[in-house]
Amino acid sequence: MASSGRPGLMDDRAASDDRDAPPVRLRATAVIAAWTAPALLSTFQRWASDALTSHPASFWRIAAAEWPGWYLWAAMTPPIFYLAARYPMRRATRLRDVAEHAGAWAVCSLLHALIRSRDYDAATASTSFARYVGMTSIAWMPSTFLLYVVTVGAALWMRALAHAQQRERERTAMSVELARAELNALRSQLHPHFLFNTLNTIAILIRERETEVSARLVTQLGDVLRHVLRGTRANVAPLADEIALVATYLEIEQVRFGDRLSVSWSVEDDTLAAEVPSLVLQPLVENALRHGIARRTTPGSMEIGARREEDELVLWVVDDGPSTAASSVAAISHESGVGLRNTRERLARLYPRKSSLLLHPVAGGGTRAEVRQPFRRMTAS
């Protein structure tokens, strides 16, 4: 019987927490290092103060007296962290949580007093051991309270930080899944539109007995579809692959437009290995063809380019169509529908607050579509 998704999700999160938790040895080392710092500081302060007397003690003798008390707190840190996780002093259970922590602090204070009372000498003492321990506990009460509060605060802070990191990982995973879903939607939108135009062109060529051209067009169409369908799970690709796709796509469209379309490339070699969202250029080129070149009554041109500007990658597609006013560019952006909108949203999800897709009117006629995103070299998978 199929199980519901929620238990599996909880199991996955628990497994993720176990994977993300640092090894026990590493955590123990971090706790010891954290308590060694105040132990060294208090030892140095006592040694420096004692050095002013006529019978100063050695540093290591003072360390032998100081360090056991501090390392007792190191030993008590894991139980305190456990209590902080179990009783985090939430509003609904604050009184109970405070009572639990008060009891734990009392135990810590007593143990600390016992450690500090190890120099008790029954032969010379004027009071009983129990009274001596009690007085020591009272004398150290402000310090032990502060140490306990600081330890609980560190536990709560680390727990909140771990939860924040987990939420960030979940948001990142969700963004990747949304970007993948948008990419798949873009692919599904590309197929019927592109296939209809290309197959119609092939049919016309066959009727006109242009068998060589139609055969080449079928091969090129297969190359485009193979590229689009390959790596369905990939959200990013090297710019060189996207340029190869667009080049093949334009060779097919060139058959439709003939002499009405000329294409120039201005791609810097250093950008070919850059990471870009899959299918980032094709919607821009299709937009330029539909709203620029196709609306001209005379031959038109298109420029496709890429360059690096410090830590930023800039991609652009420029056509010399009739659209010149800003209002016309806004209308083109609206009419382009899913293609440009989907590309813009995928950029925003892959590179939050560090990417843009804008359309600009070009002086003398035409539109410039420009993408800006962080420059990252595509690593081999």
mmCIF file of C-alpha atoms in Angstrom:
data_model
loop_
_atom_site.group_PDB
_atom_site.id
_atom_site.type_symbol
_atom_site.label_atom_id
_atom_site.label_comp_id
_atom_site.label_asym_id
_atom_site.label_seq_id
_atom_site.Cartn_x
_atom_site.Cartn_y
_atom_site.Cartn_z
ATOM 1 C CA MET A 1 0.000 0.000 0.000
ATOM 2 C CA ALA A 2 1.324 3.436 -0.848
ATOM 3 C CA SER A 3 2.084 5.612 2.134
ATOM 4 C CA SER A 4 1.310 9.298 2.417
ATOM 5 C CA GLY A 5 4.010 11.832 1.617
ATOM 6 C CA ARG A 6 4.168 13.531 5.037
ATOM 7 C CA PRO A 7 5.904 10.735 7.043
ATOM 8 C CA GLY A 8 8.430 10.333 4.272
ATOM 9 C CA LEU A 9 9.107 14.067 4.341
ATOM 10 C CA MET A 10 9.615 13.986 8.094
ATOM 11 C CA ASP A 11 11.958 11.016 7.742
ATOM 12 C CA ASP A 12 13.908 12.825 5.045
ATOM 13 C CA ARG A 13 14.232 15.904 7.252
ATOM 14 C CA ALA A 14 15.377 13.817 10.196
ATOM 15 C CA ALA A 15 17.948 12.097 8.008
ATOM 16 C CA SER A 16 19.041 15.489 6.690
ATOM 17 C CA ASP A 17 19.473 16.773 10.252
ATOM 18 C CA ASP A 18 21.571 13.691 11.104
ATOM 19 C CA ARG A 19 23.717 14.250 8.054
ATOM 20 C CA ASP A 20 24.131 17.933 8.776
ATOM 21 C CA ALA A 21 24.984 17.410 12.477
ATOM 22 C CA PRO A 22 28.742 17.671 13.097
ATOM 23 C CA PRO A 23 30.536 14.503 14.287
ATOM 24 C CA VAL A 24 30.540 13.868 18.052
ATOM 25 C CA ARG A 25 34.313 14.273 18.233
ATOM 26 C CA LEU A 26 34.134 17.637 16.458
ATOM 27 C CA ARG A 27 31.375 18.874 18.773
ATOM 28 C CA ALA A 28 33.315 17.714 21.853
ATOM 29 C CA THR A 29 36.413 19.517 20.615
ATOM 30 C CA ALA A 30 34.418 22.708 20.050
ATOM 31 C CA VAL A 31 32.950 22.571 23.580
ATOM 32 C CA ILE A 32 36.363 22.018 25.190
ATOM 33 C CA ALA A 33 37.891 24.831 23.121
ATOM 34 C CA ALA A 34 35.047 27.177 24.095
ATOM 35 C CA TRP A 35 35.625 26.615 27.826
ATOM 36 C CA THR A 36 39.426 26.625 27.537
ATOM 37 C CA ALA A 37 39.364 30.314 26.591
ATOM 38 C CA PRO A 38 37.838 31.572 29.896
ATOM 39 C CA ALA A 39 39.931 29.017 31.808
ATOM 40 C CA LEU A 40 43.125 30.490 30.371
ATOM 41 C CA LEU A 41 41.889 34.030 30.950
ATOM 42 C CA SER A 42 41.023 33.476 34.620
ATOM 43 C CA THR A 43 44.302 31.610 35.193
ATOM 44 C CA PHE A 44 46.305 34.421 33.645
ATOM 45 C CA GLN A 45 44.469 37.066 35.659
ATOM 46 C CA ARG A 46 45.027 35.191 38.930
ATOM 47 C CA TRP A 47 48.680 34.540 38.049
ATOM 48 C CA ALA A 48 49.296 38.197 37.162
ATOM 49 C CA SER A 49 47.653 39.336 40.418
ATOM 50 C CA ASP A 50 49.561 36.777 42.459
ATOM 51 C CA ALA A 51 52.848 37.831 40.858
ATOM 52 C CA LEU A 52 52.608 41.115 42.773
ATOM 53 C CA THR A 53 52.762 39.303 46.120
ATOM 54 C CA SER A 54 55.910 38.234 47.942
ATOM 55 C CA HIS A 55 55.198 34.520 47.351
ATOM 56 C CA PRO A 56 53.813 34.166 43.841
ATOM 57 C CA ALA A 57 52.575 30.745 42.732
ATOM 58 C CA SER A 58 53.538 29.166 39.426
ATOM 59 C CA PHE A 59 51.231 29.483 36.454
ATOM 60 C CA TRP A 60 50.615 25.737 36.274
ATOM 61 C CA ARG A 61 49.778 25.461 39.963
ATOM 62 C CA ILE A 62 47.161 28.156 39.497
ATOM 63 C CA ALA A 63 45.939 26.364 36.353
ATOM 64 C CA ALA A 64 45.550 23.149 38.349
ATOM 65 C CA ALA A 65 43.331 25.044 40.768
ATOM 66 C CA GLU A 66 41.311 26.950 38.153
ATOM 67 C CA TRP A 67 40.808 24.574 35.251
ATOM 68 C CA PRO A 68 38.760 21.784 36.929
ATOM 69 C CA GLY A 69 35.960 24.282 37.658
ATOM 70 C CA TRP A 70 35.855 25.468 34.058
ATOM 71 C CA TYR A 71 36.046 21.997 32.563
ATOM 72 C CA LEU A 72 33.196 20.954 34.829
ATOM 73 C CA TRP A 73 31.102 23.432 32.798
ATOM 74 C CA ALA A 74 32.438 21.863 29.611
ATOM 75 C CA ALA A 75 31.157 18.497 30.858
ATOM 76 C CA MET A 76 27.790 20.034 31.760
ATOM 77 C CA THR A 77 27.377 21.806 28.409
ATOM 78 C CA PRO A 78 25.808 18.829 26.515
ATOM 79 C CA PRO A 79 23.135 18.256 29.214
ATOM 80 C CA ILE A 80 22.403 21.993 29.303
ATOM 81 C CA PHE A 81 22.066 22.029 25.512
ATOM 82 C CA TYR A 82 19.681 19.092 25.753
ATOM 83 C CA LEU A 83 17.563 20.901 28.346
ATOM 84 C CA ALA A 84 17.578 24.070 26.232
ATOM 85 C CA ALA A 85 16.213 22.062 23.282
ATOM 86 C CA ARG A 86 13.636 20.256 25.424
ATOM 87 C CA TYR A 87 12.557 23.327 27.412
ATOM 88 C CA PRO A 88 13.142 26.368 25.159
ATOM 89 C CA MET A 89 11.025 28.659 27.369
ATOM 90 C CA ARG A 90 8.218 29.162 24.914
ATOM 91 C CA ARG A 91 5.403 31.454 25.930
ATOM 92 C CA ALA A 92 2.888 28.630 26.515
ATOM 93 C CA THR A 93 5.194 26.639 28.808
ATOM 94 C CA ARG A 94 7.492 29.353 30.139
ATOM 95 C CA LEU A 95 6.855 28.740 33.880
ATOM 96 C CA ARG A 96 7.506 25.031 33.583
ATOM 97 C CA ASP A 97 10.605 25.620 31.461
ATOM 98 C CA VAL A 98 11.971 28.187 33.925
ATOM 99 C CA ALA A 99 11.430 25.725 36.775
ATOM 100 C CA GLU A 100 13.330 23.012 34.898
ATOM 101 C CA HIS A 101 16.234 25.353 34.169
ATOM 102 C CA ALA A 102 16.269 26.638 37.744
ATOM 103 C CA GLY A 103 16.667 23.085 38.991
ATOM 104 C CA ALA A 104 19.421 22.392 36.497
ATOM 105 C CA TRP A 105 21.228 25.589 37.509
ATOM 106 C CA ALA A 106 21.011 24.517 41.177
ATOM 107 C CA VAL A 107 22.634 21.187 40.304
ATOM 108 C CA CYS A 108 25.360 22.948 38.302
ATOM 109 C CA SER A 109 25.999 25.350 41.191
ATOM 110 C CA LEU A 110 26.304 22.472 43.660
ATOM 111 C CA LEU A 111 28.725 20.556 41.456
ATOM 112 C CA HIS A 112 30.751 23.717 40.917
ATOM 113 C CA ALA A 113 30.870 24.295 44.683
ATOM 114 C CA LEU A 114 32.034 20.726 45.240
ATOM 115 C CA ILE A 115 34.855 21.218 42.754
ATOM 116 C CA ARG A 116 35.833 24.497 44.434
ATOM 117 C CA SER A 117 35.709 22.847 47.859
ATOM 118 C CA ARG A 118 38.260 20.143 47.090
ATOM 119 C CA ASP A 119 40.873 22.021 49.161
ATOM 120 C CA TYR A 120 38.739 21.652 52.323
ATOM 121 C CA ASP A 121 40.810 20.503 55.274
ATOM 122 C CA ALA A 122 38.705 19.045 58.091
ATOM 123 C CA ALA A 123 41.590 19.343 60.558
ATOM 124 C CA THR A 124 41.909 23.082 60.219
ATOM 125 C CA ALA A 125 38.421 24.079 59.122
ATOM 126 C CA SER A 126 36.182 25.898 61.558
ATOM 127 C CA THR A 127 33.000 24.626 59.915
ATOM 128 C CA SER A 128 31.610 21.390 58.500
ATOM 129 C CA PHE A 129 32.177 20.316 54.914
ATOM 130 C CA ALA A 130 28.484 20.654 54.073
ATOM 131 C CA ARG A 131 28.412 24.210 55.388
ATOM 132 C CA TYR A 132 31.641 24.982 53.530
ATOM 133 C CA VAL A 133 30.128 23.711 50.286
ATOM 134 C CA GLY A 134 26.953 25.697 50.901
ATOM 135 C CA MET A 135 28.858 28.920 51.529
ATOM 136 C CA THR A 136 30.984 28.332 48.437
ATOM 137 C CA SER A 137 27.840 27.748 46.360
ATOM 138 C CA ILE A 138 26.291 31.015 47.629
ATOM 139 C CA ALA A 139 29.505 32.944 47.011
ATOM 140 C CA TRP A 140 29.678 31.699 43.417
ATOM 141 C CA MET A 141 25.934 32.027 42.785
ATOM 142 C CA PRO A 142 26.096 35.174 40.569
ATOM 143 C CA SER A 143 28.892 33.662 38.488
ATOM 144 C CA THR A 144 27.237 30.256 38.069
ATOM 145 C CA PHE A 145 23.934 31.921 37.166
ATOM 146 C CA LEU A 146 25.662 33.999 34.500
ATOM 147 C CA LEU A 147 27.523 30.956 33.139
ATOM 148 C CA TYR A 148 24.325 28.913 32.992
ATOM 149 C CA VAL A 149 22.386 31.699 31.242
ATOM 150 C CA VAL A 150 25.184 32.200 28.710
ATOM 151 C CA THR A 151 25.299 28.461 27.980
ATOM 152 C CA VAL A 152 21.523 28.262 27.515
ATOM 153 C CA GLY A 153 21.645 31.370 25.326
ATOM 154 C CA ALA A 154 24.354 29.799 23.157
ATOM 155 C CA ALA A 155 22.256 26.636 22.833
ATOM 156 C CA LEU A 156 19.142 28.561 21.793
ATOM 157 C CA TRP A 157 21.131 30.714 19.363
ATOM 158 C CA MET A 158 22.737 27.681 17.725
ATOM 159 C CA ARG A 159 19.356 25.964 17.499
ATOM 160 C CA ALA A 160 17.794 29.035 15.888
ATOM 161 C CA LEU A 161 20.731 29.283 13.484
ATOM 162 C CA ALA A 162 20.379 25.617 12.519
ATOM 163 C CA HIS A 163 16.640 26.104 11.905
ATOM 164 C CA ALA A 164 17.321 29.207 9.808
ATOM 165 C CA GLN A 165 19.879 27.309 7.718
ATOM 166 C CA GLN A 166 17.430 24.447 7.280
ATOM 167 C CA ARG A 167 14.710 26.850 6.149
ATOM 168 C CA GLU A 168 17.148 28.455 3.732
ATOM 169 C CA ARG A 169 18.039 25.046 2.294
ATOM 170 C CA GLU A 170 14.349 24.259 1.913
ATOM 171 C CA ARG A 171 13.732 27.614 0.199
ATOM 172 C CA THR A 172 16.670 27.005 -2.125
ATOM 173 C CA ALA A 173 15.435 23.518 -2.959
ATOM 174 C CA MET A 174 11.951 24.903 -3.578
ATOM 175 C CA SER A 175 13.357 27.630 -5.842
ATOM 176 C CA VAL A 176 15.278 25.040 -7.841
ATOM 177 C CA GLU A 177 12.163 22.894 -8.205
ATOM 178 C CA LEU A 178 10.112 25.898 -9.287
ATOM 179 C CA ALA A 179 12.793 26.894 -11.784
ATOM 180 C CA ARG A 180 12.793 23.331 -13.118
ATOM 181 C CA ALA A 181 9.005 23.373 -13.412
ATOM 182 C CA GLU A 182 9.145 26.700 -15.244
ATOM 183 C CA LEU A 183 11.824 25.323 -17.559
ATOM 184 C CA ASN A 184 9.663 22.305 -18.360
ATOM 185 C CA ALA A 185 6.727 24.636 -18.981
ATOM 186 C CA LEU A 186 8.891 26.677 -21.343
ATOM 187 C CA ARG A 187 9.929 23.526 -23.180
ATOM 188 C CA SER A 188 6.334 22.382 -23.561
ATOM 189 C CA GLN A 189 5.407 25.828 -24.846
ATOM 190 C CA LEU A 190 8.306 25.813 -27.304
ATOM 191 C CA HIS A 191 7.513 22.478 -28.941
ATOM 192 C CA PRO A 192 4.100 23.067 -30.591
ATOM 193 C CA HIS A 193 4.837 26.647 -31.622
ATOM 194 C CA PHE A 194 8.217 25.886 -33.148
ATOM 195 C CA LEU A 195 7.144 22.572 -34.645
ATOM 196 C CA PHE A 196 4.121 24.131 -36.358
ATOM 197 C CA ASN A 197 6.192 26.774 -38.156
ATOM 198 C CA THR A 198 9.011 24.405 -39.088
ATOM 199 C CA LEU A 199 6.817 21.557 -40.263
ATOM 200 C CA ASN A 200 4.783 24.016 -42.326
ATOM 201 C CA THR A 201 8.013 25.235 -43.971
ATOM 202 C CA ILE A 202 9.124 21.651 -44.643
ATOM 203 C CA ALA A 203 5.742 20.850 -46.208
ATOM 204 C CA ILE A 204 6.046 23.852 -48.526
ATOM 205 C CA LEU A 205 9.586 22.833 -49.529
ATOM 206 C CA ILE A 206 8.464 19.288 -50.266
ATOM 207 C CA ARG A 207 5.616 20.531 -52.459
ATOM 208 C CA GLU A 208 8.132 22.699 -54.299
ATOM 209 C CA ARG A 209 10.422 19.652 -54.655
ATOM 210 C CA GLU A 210 13.207 21.293 -52.651
ATOM 211 C CA THR A 211 14.230 17.885 -51.320
ATOM 212 C CA GLU A 212 17.808 18.792 -50.374
ATOM 213 C CA VAL A 213 16.738 21.840 -48.380
ATOM 214 C CA SER A 214 13.832 20.018 -46.751
ATOM 215 C CA ALA A 215 16.083 17.099 -45.776
ATOM 216 C CA ARG A 216 18.586 19.506 -44.221
ATOM 217 C CA LEU A 217 15.753 21.227 -42.393
ATOM 218 C CA VAL A 218 14.504 17.931 -40.963
ATOM 219 C CA THR A 219 18.018 17.168 -39.691
ATOM 220 C CA GLN A 220 18.327 20.592 -38.123
ATOM 221 C CA LEU A 221 14.907 20.273 -36.526
ATOM 222 C CA GLY A 222 16.016 16.965 -35.015
ATOM 223 C CA ASP A 223 19.135 18.666 -33.636
ATOM 224 C CA VAL A 224 17.068 21.410 -31.998
ATOM 225 C CA LEU A 225 14.569 18.988 -30.465
ATOM 226 C CA ARG A 226 17.370 16.729 -29.276
ATOM 227 C CA HIS A 227 19.047 19.687 -27.568
ATOM 228 C CA VAL A 228 15.798 20.869 -25.984
ATOM 229 C CA LEU A 229 14.800 17.432 -24.743
ATOM 230 C CA ARG A 230 18.284 16.431 -23.566
ATOM 231 C CA GLY A 231 18.980 16.867 -19.880
ATOM 232 C CA THR A 232 15.402 17.597 -18.854
ATOM 233 C CA ARG A 233 16.496 17.972 -15.224
ATOM 234 C CA ALA A 234 19.165 20.571 -15.942
ATOM 235 C CA ASN A 235 18.315 24.162 -15.036
ATOM 236 C CA VAL A 236 21.602 25.597 -16.308
ATOM 237 C CA ALA A 237 23.909 24.951 -19.249
ATOM 238 C CA PRO A 238 27.133 26.373 -20.715
ATOM 239 C CA LEU A 239 26.566 29.423 -22.897
ATOM 240 C CA ALA A 240 28.295 27.581 -25.763
ATOM 241 C CA ASP A 241 25.478 24.990 -25.782
ATOM 242 C CA GLU A 242 22.799 27.683 -25.806
ATOM 243 C CA ILE A 243 24.523 29.469 -28.690
ATOM 244 C CA ALA A 244 24.718 26.194 -30.629
ATOM 245 C CA LEU A 245 20.982 25.702 -30.100
ATOM 246 C CA VAL A 246 20.175 29.257 -31.225
ATOM 247 C CA ALA A 247 22.467 28.945 -34.252
ATOM 248 C CA THR A 248 20.626 25.803 -35.410
ATOM 249 C CA TYR A 249 17.278 27.403 -34.589
ATOM 250 C CA LEU A 250 18.178 30.429 -36.733
ATOM 251 C CA GLU A 251 19.330 28.239 -39.616
ATOM 252 C CA ILE A 252 15.837 26.773 -39.677
ATOM 253 C CA GLU A 253 14.206 30.203 -39.443
ATOM 254 C CA GLN A 254 16.556 31.470 -42.149
ATOM 255 C CA VAL A 255 14.801 29.136 -44.592
ATOM 256 C CA ARG A 256 11.487 30.802 -43.712
ATOM 257 C CA PHE A 257 12.778 34.382 -43.806
ATOM 258 C CA GLY A 258 15.300 33.969 -46.601
ATOM 259 C CA ASP A 259 17.067 37.226 -47.524
ATOM 260 C CA ARG A 260 14.843 39.140 -45.102
ATOM 261 C CA LEU A 261 17.060 38.055 -42.186
ATOM 262 C CA SER A 262 20.750 38.560 -41.543
ATOM 263 C CA VAL A 263 22.361 37.547 -38.253
ATOM 264 C CA SER A 264 25.617 38.756 -36.698
ATOM 265 C CA TRP A 265 27.356 37.403 -33.602
ATOM 266 C CA SER A 266 29.357 39.319 -30.993
ATOM 267 C CA VAL A 267 30.253 36.688 -28.423
ATOM 268 C CA GLU A 268 33.457 36.960 -26.397
ATOM 269 C CA ASP A 269 35.378 33.705 -26.144
ATOM 270 C CA ASP A 270 35.710 34.097 -22.372
ATOM 271 C CA THR A 271 31.927 33.795 -21.986
ATOM 272 C CA LEU A 272 31.434 30.462 -23.763
ATOM 273 C CA ALA A 273 32.002 28.441 -20.573
ATOM 274 C CA ALA A 274 29.708 30.677 -18.520
ATOM 275 C CA GLU A 275 26.722 29.186 -16.731
ATOM 276 C CA VAL A 276 23.355 30.393 -18.039
ATOM 277 C CA PRO A 277 19.757 29.234 -17.536
ATOM 278 C CA SER A 278 18.756 26.594 -20.054
ATOM 279 C CA LEU A 279 16.875 28.075 -23.026
ATOM 280 C CA VAL A 280 17.748 31.623 -22.001
ATOM 281 C CA LEU A 281 18.538 32.918 -25.497
ATOM 282 C CA GLN A 282 15.934 31.157 -27.649
ATOM 283 C CA PRO A 283 12.928 33.121 -26.291
ATOM 284 C CA LEU A 284 14.804 36.383 -26.879
ATOM 285 C CA VAL A 285 15.611 35.401 -30.467
ATOM 286 C CA GLU A 286 12.048 34.229 -31.096
ATOM 287 C CA ASN A 287 10.763 37.519 -29.678
ATOM 288 C CA ALA A 288 13.049 39.489 -32.019
ATOM 289 C CA LEU A 289 11.860 37.469 -35.004
ATOM 290 C CA ARG A 290 8.148 37.768 -34.207
ATOM 291 C CA HIS A 291 8.033 41.414 -33.150
ATOM 292 C CA GLY A 292 10.973 42.807 -35.090
ATOM 293 C CA ILE A 293 12.061 41.100 -38.286
ATOM 294 C CA ALA A 294 8.638 39.677 -39.195
ATOM 295 C CA ARG A 295 7.052 43.142 -39.039
ATOM 296 C CA ARG A 296 9.530 44.729 -41.436
ATOM 297 C CA THR A 297 8.638 45.203 -45.082
ATOM 298 C CA THR A 298 12.333 45.240 -45.983
ATOM 299 C CA PRO A 299 15.232 42.961 -44.969
ATOM 300 C CA GLY A 300 16.207 43.170 -41.315
ATOM 301 C CA SER A 301 19.139 42.222 -39.133
ATOM 302 C CA MET A 302 19.710 40.756 -35.717
ATOM 303 C CA GLU A 303 22.732 40.822 -33.422
ATOM 304 C CA ILE A 304 23.329 38.249 -30.691
ATOM 305 C CA GLY A 305 26.081 38.970 -28.210
ATOM 306 C CA ALA A 306 27.668 38.110 -24.888
ATOM 307 C CA ARG A 307 30.370 39.767 -22.860
ATOM 308 C CA ARG A 308 31.747 39.763 -19.352
ATOM 309 C CA GLU A 309 31.673 42.924 -17.274
ATOM 310 C CA GLU A 310 33.766 42.151 -14.172
ATOM 311 C CA ASP A 311 31.636 39.664 -12.174
ATOM 312 C CA GLU A 312 28.592 40.036 -14.436
ATOM 313 C CA LEU A 313 27.588 38.275 -17.636
ATOM 314 C CA VAL A 314 25.673 40.346 -20.194
ATOM 315 C CA LEU A 315 23.668 38.693 -22.990
ATOM 316 C CA TRP A 316 21.750 40.599 -25.623
ATOM 317 C CA VAL A 317 19.642 40.184 -28.745
ATOM 318 C CA VAL A 318 19.087 43.294 -30.871
ATOM 319 C CA ASP A 319 16.796 43.573 -33.874
ATOM 320 C CA ASP A 320 16.146 46.528 -36.176
ATOM 321 C CA GLY A 321 12.406 46.079 -36.320
ATOM 322 C CA PRO A 322 9.934 48.974 -36.426
ATOM 323 C CA SER A 323 9.357 49.234 -32.645
ATOM 324 C CA THR A 324 11.008 52.385 -31.375
ATOM 325 C CA ALA A 325 8.840 53.869 -28.624
ATOM 326 C CA ALA A 326 9.061 52.765 -25.014
ATOM 327 C CA SER A 327 5.320 52.099 -25.076
ATOM 328 C CA SER A 328 5.799 49.768 -28.029
ATOM 329 C CA VAL A 329 8.527 47.891 -26.178
ATOM 330 C CA ALA A 330 6.226 47.492 -23.190
ATOM 331 C CA ALA A 331 3.532 46.146 -25.506
ATOM 332 C CA ILE A 332 5.994 43.653 -27.005
ATOM 333 C CA SER A 333 6.958 42.489 -23.522
ATOM 334 C CA HIS A 334 3.286 41.955 -22.686
ATOM 335 C CA GLU A 335 2.460 40.224 -25.973
ATOM 336 C CA SER A 336 5.432 37.870 -25.682
ATOM 337 C CA GLY A 337 3.592 36.102 -22.904
ATOM 338 C CA VAL A 338 5.046 32.981 -21.386
ATOM 339 C CA GLY A 339 8.422 33.060 -23.130
ATOM 340 C CA LEU A 340 9.935 36.238 -21.728
ATOM 341 C CA ARG A 341 7.974 36.110 -18.483
ATOM 342 C CA ASN A 342 9.119 32.570 -17.827
ATOM 343 C CA THR A 343 12.724 33.445 -18.608
ATOM 344 C CA ARG A 344 12.596 36.475 -16.320
ATOM 345 C CA GLU A 345 11.150 34.421 -13.459
ATOM 346 C CA ARG A 346 13.725 31.662 -13.886
ATOM 347 C CA LEU A 347 16.525 34.207 -13.779
ATOM 348 C CA ALA A 348 15.088 35.672 -10.587
ATOM 349 C CA ARG A 349 14.917 32.256 -8.949
ATOM 350 C CA LEU A 350 18.365 31.097 -10.007
ATOM 351 C CA TYR A 351 20.074 34.422 -9.195
ATOM 352 C CA PRO A 352 17.884 36.260 -6.648
ATOM 353 C CA ARG A 353 18.294 40.057 -6.754
ATOM 354 C CA LYS A 354 21.331 39.639 -9.031
ATOM 355 C CA SER A 355 19.746 39.248 -12.459
ATOM 356 C CA SER A 356 17.497 41.100 -14.866
ATOM 357 C CA LEU A 357 15.841 40.800 -18.270
ATOM 358 C CA LEU A 358 14.938 44.137 -19.828
ATOM 359 C CA LEU A 359 13.728 45.325 -23.220
ATOM 360 C CA HIS A 360 14.990 48.687 -24.501
ATOM 361 C CA PRO A 361 14.030 50.635 -27.619
ATOM 362 C CA VAL A 362 16.924 51.196 -30.018
ATOM 363 C CA ALA A 363 17.574 54.582 -31.572
ATOM 364 C CA GLY A 364 16.628 54.449 -35.242
ATOM 365 C CA GLY A 365 14.260 51.514 -34.761
ATOM 366 C CA GLY A 366 14.288 48.124 -33.143
ATOM 367 C CA THR A 367 14.467 46.545 -29.716
ATOM 368 C CA ARG A 368 17.290 45.357 -27.502
ATOM 369 C CA ALA A 369 16.633 42.465 -25.092
ATOM 370 C CA GLU A 370 19.350 42.324 -22.452
ATOM 371 C CA VAL A 371 20.017 39.757 -19.733
ATOM 372 C CA ARG A 372 22.330 40.468 -16.809
ATOM 373 C CA GLN A 373 23.326 37.784 -14.328
ATOM 374 C CA PRO A 374 26.336 36.779 -12.186
ATOM 375 C CA PHE A 375 29.274 35.423 -14.182
ATOM 376 C CA ARG A 376 29.944 31.827 -13.164
ATOM 377 C CA ARG A 377 31.970 29.293 -15.049
ATOM 378 C CA MET A 378 30.109 26.059 -15.711
ATOM 379 C CA THR A 379 31.705 23.256 -13.731
ATOM 380 C CA ALA A 380 31.947 19.810 -15.197
ATOM 381 C CA SER A 381 29.319 17.439 -13.828
#
